[in-house]
mmCIF file of C-alpha atoms and ligand atoms in Angstrom:
data_model
loop_
_atom_site.group_PDB
_atom_site.id
_atom_site.type_symbol
_atom_site.label_atom_id
_atom_site.label_comp_id
_atom_site.label_asym_id
_atom_site.label_seq_id
_atom_site.Cartn_x
_atom_site.Cartn_y
_atom_site.Cartn_z
ATOM 1 C CA UNK A 1 11.183 -31.415 11.069
ATOM 2 C CA UNK A 2 10.708 -27.756 10.388
ATOM 3 C CA UNK A 3 8.868 -25.553 13.407
ATOM 4 C CA UNK A 4 5.705 -25.060 11.931
ATOM 5 C CA UNK A 5 5.413 -21.711 14.216
ATOM 6 C CA UNK A 6 7.936 -20.122 12.418
ATOM 7 C CA UNK A 7 7.906 -21.268 8.959
ATOM 8 C CA UNK A 8 6.051 -18.738 6.853
ATOM 9 C CA UNK A 9 2.034 -19.696 6.688
ATOM 10 C CA UNK A 10 -0.645 -17.894 4.718
ATOM 11 C CA UNK A 11 -3.827 -17.865 6.954
ATOM 12 C CA UNK A 12 -3.544 -14.112 6.859
ATOM 13 C CA UNK A 13 -1.286 -11.004 5.709
ATOM 14 C CA UNK A 14 -1.042 -9.786 9.316
ATOM 15 C CA UNK A 15 0.924 -12.876 10.037
ATOM 16 C CA UNK A 16 3.790 -11.773 8.719
ATOM 17 C CA UNK A 17 6.564 -9.596 10.753
ATOM 18 C CA UNK A 18 8.013 -5.809 10.356
ATOM 19 C CA UNK A 19 9.945 -4.966 6.867
ATOM 20 C CA UNK A 20 12.796 -3.171 6.838
ATOM 21 C CA UNK A 21 11.349 0.580 5.614
ATOM 22 C CA UNK A 22 9.341 0.055 8.353
ATOM 23 C CA UNK A 23 11.809 -1.421 11.075
ATOM 24 C CA UNK A 24 14.913 0.955 10.715
ATOM 25 C CA UNK A 25 13.197 4.021 11.089
ATOM 26 C CA UNK A 26 11.427 2.956 13.903
ATOM 27 C CA UNK A 27 14.903 2.037 15.169
ATOM 28 C CA UNK A 28 15.994 5.986 13.895
ATOM 29 C CA UNK A 29 12.980 7.856 15.798
ATOM 30 C CA UNK A 30 14.413 5.818 19.290
ATOM 31 C CA UNK A 31 17.377 8.502 19.820
ATOM 32 C CA UNK A 32 16.853 11.097 21.980
ATOM 33 C CA UNK A 33 13.742 12.550 23.316
ATOM 34 C CA UNK A 34 10.913 13.918 21.131
ATOM 35 C CA UNK A 35 7.262 15.933 22.073
ATOM 36 C CA UNK A 36 4.608 13.736 22.870
ATOM 37 C CA UNK A 37 0.984 13.022 21.491
ATOM 38 C CA UNK A 38 1.815 13.880 17.370
ATOM 39 C CA UNK A 39 3.948 17.196 18.220
ATOM 40 C CA UNK A 40 7.125 15.560 17.048
ATOM 41 C CA UNK A 41 9.086 16.310 14.102
ATOM 42 C CA UNK A 42 8.423 12.342 12.674
ATOM 43 C CA UNK A 43 5.123 12.594 12.239
ATOM 44 C CA UNK A 44 5.001 16.058 10.943
ATOM 45 C CA UNK A 45 7.214 13.895 8.350
ATOM 46 C CA UNK A 46 4.882 11.080 8.473
ATOM 47 C CA UNK A 47 1.414 13.076 8.105
ATOM 48 C CA UNK A 48 4.117 15.241 5.122
ATOM 49 C CA UNK A 49 5.134 12.349 3.180
ATOM 50 C CA UNK A 50 0.745 11.570 2.565
ATOM 51 C CA UNK A 51 0.065 14.664 1.372
ATOM 52 C CA UNK A 52 2.670 13.877 -1.297
ATOM 53 C CA UNK A 53 1.872 10.590 -2.164
ATOM 54 C CA UNK A 54 -1.625 11.911 -2.548
ATOM 55 C CA UNK A 55 -0.285 15.274 -4.106
ATOM 56 C CA UNK A 56 -3.015 16.629 -1.787
ATOM 57 C CA UNK A 57 -3.236 18.899 1.285
ATOM 58 C CA UNK A 58 -5.385 16.606 3.394
ATOM 59 C CA UNK A 59 -5.749 15.697 6.678
ATOM 60 C CA UNK A 60 -3.653 12.428 8.721
ATOM 61 C CA UNK A 61 -4.407 11.009 11.639
ATOM 62 C CA UNK A 62 -2.638 7.987 13.144
ATOM 63 C CA UNK A 63 -4.106 5.042 14.826
ATOM 64 C CA UNK A 64 -3.407 1.991 16.570
ATOM 65 C CA UNK A 65 -5.083 -0.707 13.829
ATOM 66 C CA UNK A 66 -7.622 -0.793 10.933
ATOM 67 C CA UNK A 67 -11.228 -1.404 13.627
ATOM 68 C CA UNK A 68 -10.623 1.395 14.986
ATOM 69 C CA UNK A 69 -9.246 3.405 11.688
ATOM 70 C CA UNK A 70 -12.761 2.274 10.515
ATOM 71 C CA UNK A 71 -14.949 2.856 13.201
ATOM 72 C CA UNK A 72 -13.590 6.602 14.278
ATOM 73 C CA UNK A 73 -13.817 7.927 10.567
ATOM 74 C CA UNK A 74 -17.359 6.653 9.874
ATOM 75 C CA UNK A 75 -18.489 7.853 13.363
ATOM 76 C CA UNK A 76 -17.120 10.921 12.342
ATOM 77 C CA UNK A 77 -19.053 11.271 9.208
ATOM 78 C CA UNK A 78 -22.749 10.344 11.203
ATOM 79 C CA UNK A 79 -24.972 10.830 13.893
ATOM 80 C CA UNK A 80 -26.122 8.500 15.364
ATOM 81 C CA UNK A 81 -29.815 8.555 14.069
ATOM 82 C CA UNK A 82 -27.926 7.291 10.664
ATOM 83 C CA UNK A 83 -27.132 4.508 8.545
ATOM 84 C CA UNK A 84 -23.436 3.406 6.892
ATOM 85 C CA UNK A 85 -24.111 1.108 3.687
ATOM 86 C CA UNK A 86 -21.438 -1.212 3.488
ATOM 87 C CA UNK A 87 -21.498 -5.177 1.607
ATOM 88 C CA UNK A 88 -22.581 -8.244 3.106
ATOM 89 C CA UNK A 89 -19.330 -9.066 4.183
ATOM 90 C CA UNK A 90 -17.415 -5.579 4.816
ATOM 91 C CA UNK A 91 -15.417 -6.147 8.077
ATOM 92 C CA UNK A 92 -16.796 -3.085 9.232
ATOM 93 C CA UNK A 93 -20.180 -4.967 9.472
ATOM 94 C CA UNK A 94 -18.423 -8.942 9.976
ATOM 95 C CA UNK A 95 -15.438 -8.427 11.913
ATOM 96 C CA UNK A 96 -15.356 -5.371 14.388
ATOM 97 C CA UNK A 97 -17.733 -6.553 16.669
ATOM 98 C CA UNK A 98 -19.979 -3.710 16.151
ATOM 99 C CA UNK A 99 -17.389 -1.264 16.702
ATOM 100 C CA UNK A 100 -18.539 1.369 14.028
ATOM 101 C CA UNK A 101 -22.156 1.366 15.917
ATOM 102 C CA UNK A 102 -20.211 1.793 18.855
ATOM 103 C CA UNK A 103 -17.930 4.117 17.954
ATOM 104 C CA UNK A 104 -20.531 6.675 16.776
ATOM 105 C CA UNK A 105 -22.660 6.242 19.147
ATOM 106 C CA UNK A 106 -25.345 3.791 17.192
ATOM 107 C CA UNK A 107 -25.272 4.522 13.306
ATOM 108 C CA UNK A 108 -26.840 1.487 11.870
ATOM 109 C CA UNK A 109 -24.856 -0.351 9.200
ATOM 110 C CA UNK A 110 -27.351 -1.886 6.155
ATOM 111 C CA UNK A 111 -26.078 -3.912 4.240
ATOM 112 C CA UNK A 112 -26.616 -5.101 0.485
ATOM 113 C CA UNK A 113 -25.631 -8.284 -1.530
ATOM 114 C CA UNK A 114 -22.282 -8.244 -3.199
ATOM 115 C CA UNK A 115 -20.642 -10.292 -5.701
ATOM 116 C CA UNK A 116 -16.764 -10.602 -4.473
ATOM 117 C CA UNK A 117 -17.621 -7.709 -2.071
ATOM 118 C CA UNK A 118 -17.845 -4.965 -3.807
ATOM 119 C CA UNK A 119 -21.027 -3.123 -3.380
ATOM 120 C CA UNK A 120 -22.563 -1.066 -6.675
ATOM 121 C CA UNK A 121 -24.538 2.070 -7.545
ATOM 122 C CA UNK A 122 -28.036 -0.211 -7.404
ATOM 123 C CA UNK A 123 -26.714 -2.039 -4.978
ATOM 124 C CA UNK A 124 -26.469 1.347 -2.636
ATOM 125 C CA UNK A 125 -30.100 2.587 -4.055
ATOM 126 C CA UNK A 126 -31.463 0.106 -3.396
ATOM 127 C CA UNK A 127 -30.216 0.325 0.375
ATOM 128 C CA UNK A 128 -30.513 3.931 0.471
ATOM 129 C CA UNK A 129 -34.520 3.266 -0.859
ATOM 130 C CA UNK A 130 -35.277 0.787 1.311
ATOM 131 C CA UNK A 131 -37.082 3.403 3.794
ATOM 132 C CA UNK A 132 -37.035 6.978 3.946
ATOM 133 C CA UNK A 133 -39.641 7.154 7.163
ATOM 134 C CA UNK A 134 -38.659 8.495 10.715
ATOM 135 C CA UNK A 135 -38.651 5.171 12.000
ATOM 136 C CA UNK A 136 -35.565 4.090 10.757
ATOM 137 C CA UNK A 137 -32.081 5.782 10.777
ATOM 138 C CA UNK A 138 -31.432 7.922 8.374
ATOM 139 C CA UNK A 139 -28.241 7.032 5.507
ATOM 140 C CA UNK A 140 -25.539 9.440 5.645
ATOM 141 C CA UNK A 141 -22.654 7.188 4.708
ATOM 142 C CA UNK A 142 -21.065 3.776 2.603
ATOM 143 C CA UNK A 143 -18.323 2.334 3.124
ATOM 144 C CA UNK A 144 -16.252 0.019 0.552
ATOM 145 C CA UNK A 145 -13.074 -2.304 1.181
ATOM 146 C CA UNK A 146 -10.254 -2.059 -1.639
ATOM 147 C CA UNK A 147 -9.171 -4.781 -1.928
ATOM 148 C CA UNK A 148 -11.973 -6.138 -0.994
ATOM 149 C CA UNK A 149 -12.256 -9.039 1.488
ATOM 150 C CA UNK A 150 -11.830 -11.616 -0.307
ATOM 151 C CA UNK A 151 -9.256 -9.328 -2.678
ATOM 152 C CA UNK A 152 -11.099 -7.897 -5.427
ATOM 153 C CA UNK A 153 -10.256 -4.558 -6.185
ATOM 154 C CA UNK A 154 -12.838 -1.566 -7.392
ATOM 155 C CA UNK A 155 -11.342 0.274 -10.518
ATOM 156 C CA UNK A 156 -11.186 3.673 -11.544
ATOM 157 C CA UNK A 157 -14.548 4.221 -12.893
ATOM 158 C CA UNK A 158 -16.280 1.412 -10.578
ATOM 159 C CA UNK A 159 -15.019 4.217 -7.941
ATOM 160 C CA UNK A 160 -16.246 7.259 -9.961
ATOM 161 C CA UNK A 161 -19.987 5.500 -10.637
ATOM 162 C CA UNK A 162 -20.331 4.622 -6.846
ATOM 163 C CA UNK A 163 -19.069 8.067 -5.572
ATOM 164 C CA UNK A 164 -21.615 9.936 -8.341
ATOM 165 C CA UNK A 165 -24.753 7.610 -6.994
ATOM 166 C CA UNK A 166 -23.205 8.604 -2.850
ATOM 167 C CA UNK A 167 -22.994 12.012 -4.093
ATOM 168 C CA UNK A 168 -26.962 11.999 -5.674
ATOM 169 C CA UNK A 169 -28.015 10.560 -2.050
ATOM 170 C CA UNK A 170 -25.934 12.818 -0.293
ATOM 171 C CA UNK A 171 -24.671 9.688 1.071
ATOM 172 C CA UNK A 172 -20.096 10.388 2.194
ATOM 173 C CA UNK A 173 -17.676 7.997 0.981
ATOM 174 C CA UNK A 174 -15.662 6.369 3.307
ATOM 175 C CA UNK A 175 -13.102 3.643 2.135
ATOM 176 C CA UNK A 176 -11.102 0.961 4.173
ATOM 177 C CA UNK A 177 -8.094 0.924 2.930
ATOM 178 C CA UNK A 178 -6.843 -2.593 5.543
ATOM 179 C CA UNK A 179 -5.293 -3.215 1.788
ATOM 180 C CA UNK A 180 -4.866 -0.187 -0.300
ATOM 181 C CA UNK A 181 -1.542 -0.472 -1.289
ATOM 182 C CA UNK A 182 -2.672 -3.978 -2.984
ATOM 183 C CA UNK A 183 -5.239 -1.816 -5.097
ATOM 184 C CA UNK A 184 -2.419 0.344 -6.675
ATOM 185 C CA UNK A 185 -0.323 -2.073 -7.242
ATOM 186 C CA UNK A 186 -3.064 -4.411 -8.358
ATOM 187 C CA UNK A 187 -4.401 -1.265 -11.012
ATOM 188 C CA UNK A 188 -1.381 0.457 -10.882
ATOM 189 C CA UNK A 189 -2.833 4.093 -10.388
ATOM 190 C CA UNK A 190 -1.667 6.685 -7.853
ATOM 191 C CA UNK A 191 -3.190 6.547 -4.930
ATOM 192 C CA UNK A 192 -5.021 10.226 -5.873
ATOM 193 C CA UNK A 193 -6.642 8.933 -8.425
ATOM 194 C CA UNK A 194 -8.236 5.873 -6.004
ATOM 195 C CA UNK A 195 -9.349 8.152 -3.867
ATOM 196 C CA UNK A 196 -10.310 11.835 -3.728
ATOM 197 C CA UNK A 197 -9.747 11.787 -7.595
ATOM 198 C CA UNK A 198 -12.632 9.259 -7.732
ATOM 199 C CA UNK A 199 -14.958 10.904 -5.119
ATOM 200 C CA UNK A 200 -13.784 9.356 -2.119
ATOM 201 C CA UNK A 201 -13.448 11.442 1.225
ATOM 202 C CA UNK A 202 -12.211 9.308 3.556
ATOM 203 C CA UNK A 203 -10.115 6.790 3.592
ATOM 204 C CA UNK A 204 -8.486 4.500 6.289
ATOM 205 C CA UNK A 205 -5.151 3.301 4.638
ATOM 206 C CA UNK A 206 -3.794 -0.183 6.775
ATOM 207 C CA UNK A 207 0.089 -0.747 7.748
ATOM 208 C CA UNK A 208 -0.290 -3.681 9.329
ATOM 209 C CA UNK A 209 -1.115 -5.948 6.751
ATOM 210 C CA UNK A 210 1.737 -3.065 4.078
ATOM 211 C CA UNK A 211 4.295 -4.466 6.177
ATOM 212 C CA UNK A 212 4.318 -2.083 9.212
ATOM 213 C CA UNK A 213 4.360 -3.949 12.925
ATOM 214 C CA UNK A 214 1.474 -2.211 14.054
ATOM 215 C CA UNK A 215 -0.688 1.404 12.306
ATOM 216 C CA UNK A 216 -3.378 3.011 10.125
ATOM 217 C CA UNK A 217 -3.697 5.933 8.942
ATOM 218 C CA UNK A 218 -7.040 7.921 8.099
ATOM 219 C CA UNK A 219 -6.829 11.053 5.724
ATOM 220 C CA UNK A 220 -9.313 13.189 4.963
ATOM 221 C CA UNK A 221 -9.587 14.613 1.707
ATOM 222 C CA UNK A 222 -12.041 17.172 3.206
ATOM 223 C CA UNK A 223 -10.620 18.924 6.057
ATOM 224 C CA UNK A 224 -14.101 20.231 7.400
ATOM 225 C CA UNK A 225 -14.921 16.787 7.717
ATOM 226 C CA UNK A 226 -11.331 16.301 10.287
ATOM 227 C CA UNK A 227 -13.294 18.845 12.083
ATOM 228 C CA UNK A 228 -12.630 17.628 16.121
ATOM 229 C CA UNK A 229 -11.042 14.055 14.858
ATOM 230 C CA UNK A 230 -8.318 14.474 17.159
ATOM 231 C CA UNK A 231 -10.766 14.847 20.258
ATOM 232 C CA UNK A 232 -12.301 11.799 19.322
ATOM 233 C CA UNK A 233 -8.555 9.603 18.207
ATOM 234 C CA UNK A 234 -8.039 10.546 22.040
ATOM 235 C CA UNK A 235 -11.625 9.675 23.617
ATOM 236 C CA UNK A 236 -10.943 6.538 21.730
ATOM 237 C CA UNK A 237 -8.091 6.009 22.843
ATOM 238 C CA UNK A 238 -6.012 6.082 19.705
ATOM 239 C CA UNK A 239 -3.948 8.863 20.414
ATOM 240 C CA UNK A 240 -0.883 6.851 20.682
ATOM 241 C CA UNK A 241 0.805 9.390 23.044
ATOM 242 C CA UNK A 242 4.689 8.504 22.121
ATOM 243 C CA UNK A 243 2.951 8.891 18.401
ATOM 244 C CA UNK A 244 6.375 8.332 17.361
ATOM 245 C CA UNK A 245 6.658 4.867 16.762
ATOM 246 C CA UNK A 246 3.572 4.950 14.819
ATOM 247 C CA UNK A 247 4.235 7.577 12.445
ATOM 248 C CA UNK A 248 8.210 6.653 12.076
ATOM 249 C CA UNK A 249 7.834 3.812 10.175
ATOM 250 C CA UNK A 250 5.416 5.335 8.014
ATOM 251 C CA UNK A 251 7.710 7.677 6.908
ATOM 252 C CA UNK A 252 9.686 4.716 6.283
ATOM 253 C CA UNK A 253 7.263 2.642 4.059
ATOM 254 C CA UNK A 254 6.028 5.400 2.417
ATOM 255 C CA UNK A 255 9.354 8.330 1.829
ATOM 256 C CA UNK A 256 11.438 4.397 0.276
ATOM 257 C CA UNK A 257 8.244 3.163 -1.583
ATOM 258 C CA UNK A 258 8.204 -0.040 -0.186
ATOM 259 C CA UNK A 259 4.591 0.316 0.662
ATOM 260 C CA UNK A 260 3.892 -0.088 -3.067
ATOM 261 C CA UNK A 261 6.577 -2.425 -3.439
ATOM 262 C CA UNK A 262 4.918 -4.794 -0.705
ATOM 263 C CA UNK A 263 1.958 -4.820 -2.026
ATOM 264 C CA UNK A 264 3.543 -5.347 -5.706
ATOM 265 C CA UNK A 265 5.363 -8.664 -4.112
ATOM 266 C CA UNK A 266 2.390 -9.946 -2.040
ATOM 267 C CA UNK A 267 0.319 -9.823 -5.148
ATOM 268 C CA UNK A 268 3.021 -11.389 -7.384
ATOM 269 C CA UNK A 269 2.670 -14.239 -4.790
ATOM 270 C CA UNK A 270 -0.874 -14.751 -4.686
ATOM 271 C CA UNK A 271 -1.188 -14.674 -8.449
ATOM 272 C CA UNK A 272 1.814 -17.267 -8.568
ATOM 273 C CA UNK A 273 0.004 -19.191 -6.506
ATOM 274 C CA UNK A 274 -3.306 -19.440 -8.254
ATOM 275 C CA UNK A 275 -1.328 -19.885 -11.832
ATOM 276 C CA UNK A 276 0.849 -23.195 -9.557
ATOM 277 C CA UNK A 277 -2.972 -24.928 -8.819
ATOM 278 C CA UNK A 278 -4.786 -23.961 -11.876
ATOM 279 C CA UNK A 279 -4.954 -27.079 -13.360
ATOM 280 C CA UNK A 280 -5.316 -29.159 -10.289
ATOM 281 C CA UNK A 281 -8.526 -31.229 -10.219
ATOM 282 C CA UNK A 282 -11.413 -30.338 -8.213
ATOM 283 C CA UNK A 283 -9.720 -27.593 -6.791
ATOM 284 C CA UNK A 284 -11.313 -23.784 -7.987
ATOM 285 C CA UNK A 285 -10.150 -20.210 -7.590
ATOM 286 C CA UNK A 286 -13.152 -18.795 -6.344
ATOM 287 C CA UNK A 287 -12.864 -15.080 -6.753
ATOM 288 C CA UNK A 288 -10.399 -13.489 -9.373
ATOM 289 C CA UNK A 289 -6.947 -13.245 -8.315
ATOM 290 C CA UNK A 290 -6.761 -8.825 -8.148
ATOM 291 C CA UNK A 291 -4.929 -8.585 -5.113
ATOM 292 C CA UNK A 292 -3.232 -10.625 -2.520
ATOM 293 C CA UNK A 293 -5.530 -13.439 -1.836
ATOM 294 C CA UNK A 294 -6.132 -15.461 -3.424
ATOM 295 C CA UNK A 295 -9.394 -18.799 -2.130
ATOM 296 C CA UNK A 296 -9.710 -21.668 -3.283
ATOM 297 C CA UNK A 297 -12.899 -24.282 -3.004
ATOM 298 C CA UNK A 298 -12.179 -27.584 -2.528
ATOM 299 C CA UNK A 299 -13.888 -31.139 -1.006
ATOM 300 C CA UNK A 300 -13.840 -30.928 2.791
ATOM 301 C CA UNK A 301 -11.707 -33.961 2.936
ATOM 302 C CA UNK A 302 -8.605 -32.404 0.669
ATOM 303 C CA UNK A 303 -9.643 -29.633 3.086
ATOM 304 C CA UNK A 304 -8.698 -31.864 6.370
ATOM 305 C CA UNK A 305 -5.864 -33.434 4.935
ATOM 306 C CA UNK A 306 -3.637 -29.979 3.868
ATOM 307 C CA UNK A 307 -4.135 -28.692 7.019
ATOM 308 C CA UNK A 308 -2.715 -31.929 8.269
ATOM 309 C CA UNK A 309 0.479 -31.191 6.348
ATOM 310 C CA UNK A 310 0.668 -28.173 8.536
ATOM 311 C CA UNK A 311 -0.738 -25.631 6.637
ATOM 312 C CA UNK A 312 -3.330 -22.584 8.351
ATOM 313 C CA UNK A 313 -5.796 -21.270 6.737
ATOM 314 C CA UNK A 314 -9.212 -19.540 7.307
ATOM 315 C CA UNK A 315 -12.575 -20.602 5.912
ATOM 316 C CA UNK A 316 -14.863 -18.999 7.685
ATOM 317 C CA UNK A 317 -14.333 -15.601 5.494
ATOM 318 C CA UNK A 318 -15.496 -16.509 1.718
ATOM 319 C CA UNK A 319 -16.413 -20.327 2.204
ATOM 320 C CA UNK A 320 -13.061 -21.976 0.791
ATOM 321 C CA UNK A 321 -9.294 -21.844 2.303
ATOM 322 C CA UNK A 322 -7.665 -18.153 2.409
ATOM 323 C CA UNK A 323 -4.431 -17.667 1.581
ATOM 324 C CA UNK A 324 -2.997 -14.661 2.153
ATOM 325 C CA UNK A 325 0.328 -13.358 0.545
ATOM 326 C CA UNK A 326 2.746 -11.024 2.404
ATOM 327 C CA UNK A 327 5.726 -8.701 1.909
ATOM 328 C CA UNK A 328 8.348 -11.303 3.009
ATOM 329 C CA UNK A 329 6.765 -14.076 1.849
ATOM 330 C CA UNK A 330 9.277 -16.792 -0.160
ATOM 331 C CA UNK A 331 7.986 -17.744 -3.572
ATOM 332 C CA UNK A 332 9.199 -21.595 -2.574
ATOM 333 C CA UNK A 333 6.740 -21.161 0.291
ATOM 334 C CA UNK A 334 4.598 -20.895 -2.395
ATOM 335 C CA UNK A 335 5.126 -23.387 -4.210
ATOM 336 C CA UNK A 336 5.141 -25.735 -1.662
ATOM 337 C CA UNK A 337 1.975 -24.777 -0.689
ATOM 338 C CA UNK A 338 0.849 -24.938 -3.716
ATOM 339 C CA UNK A 339 2.773 -29.219 -4.344
ATOM 340 C CA UNK A 340 1.217 -29.997 -1.167
ATOM 341 C CA UNK A 341 -2.291 -29.210 -2.749
ATOM 342 C CA UNK A 342 -1.988 -30.675 -5.649
ATOM 343 C CA UNK A 343 -0.147 -33.885 -3.763
ATOM 344 C CA UNK A 344 -3.356 -34.013 -1.241
ATOM 345 C CA UNK A 345 -5.904 -33.265 -4.229
ATOM 346 C CA UNK A 346 -4.841 -36.138 -6.079
ATOM 347 C CA UNK A 347 -3.637 -39.269 -3.706
ATOM 348 C CA UNK A 348 -1.174 -41.063 -5.312
ATOM 349 C CA UNK A 349 -2.498 -44.745 -5.172
ATOM 350 C CA UNK A 350 -0.615 -46.939 -2.893
HETATM 351 C C1 PLP B 401 -7.309 -6.290 9.082
HETATM 352 C C2 PLP B 401 -8.507 -5.791 8.056
HETATM 353 C C3 PLP B 401 -8.645 -4.264 9.170
HETATM 354 C C4 PLP B 401 -8.173 -3.585 10.123
HETATM 355 O O1 PLP B 401 -8.209 -4.819 11.502
HETATM 356 P P1 PLP B 401 -7.471 -4.878 12.694
HETATM 357 O O2 PLP B 401 -7.368 -6.002 13.357
HETATM 358 O O3 PLP B 401 -8.360 -3.993 13.668
HETATM 359 O O4 PLP B 401 -6.733 -4.295 11.996
HETATM 360 C C5 PLP B 401 -10.319 -3.260 8.186
HETATM 361 N N1 PLP B 401 -11.113 -4.089 7.322
HETATM 362 C C6 PLP B 401 -9.674 -5.081 6.332
HETATM 363 C C7 PLP B 401 -11.173 -5.485 5.999
HETATM 364 C C8 PLP B 401 -9.843 -5.646 6.548
HETATM 365 O O5 PLP B 401 -9.146 -7.107 5.917
#
């Protein structure tokens, strides 16, 4: 029997390894010496690759992980007495251990209930309008997750409506793009259209779940907002001294187009699973499958049986069983999962 620890599992998209494009770029960077702390040619080339991809002269920074990227980005938009509006299910609220509040020195997250993690202009207005007195932190920013924690995507029209609302309320718009590539692949719109052209001020672009070992990029589309951000990265322990190993993989991902191919593949695998279990009695998709996630609701004994067959999945996000697909997902393994889901849901009478 194969070892379940090395067989592909879909509990998260960060169970996957490093894709060849990222790995090869890191190997290529591993020759000779290079200036430290980002003063090297790889880091310049990676920043330039982002500017080409986003068709704008943005400021680019690199961090080790998404929690740090989100937290530092939000901290740069706020003073300690400000607040940040987000969805109740947002990663910044549920999965970052208070890091946004910590790094901002106290900026409070104000949560709004949403459908599938999609924040709406109405929700932003409602939260921003709750209080306007001196005793409550002043709303200063909105953060949205693209694609959302439950695998939905914001359309260009939805983004534009949100950013107009933000502008009218004096709020800055941050995007948690841990799975930004999956949203681009799903919507078939350009990175520019899904960010600055739609009014997003700052993007945290996730590399880890997209196929890198580590690394997220922070893109400021308004360079003025990036003032002193390099100091913030250093203070937060996020300035890599051998920066080329954080930046070179981005060169590999962006210049080869792997960032988009990887996301397209992951999304296709999610659609494959959803289609394969669509007719299984007692099992249903909890959210429309628009990115690389499939959430299934099923009776607890069905999920228990699935776990006993060796499948790993989380049930604390969204309430059902979550399956996330990555750049390397083997379609046969998706089919095997689908067969086991069916077998667990419809046990053959002995
Ligand atoms: C994975 C993820 C992050 C980043 O998480 P880290 O573990 O800190 O890298 C941020 N936002 C969302 C929505 C995520 O899924």
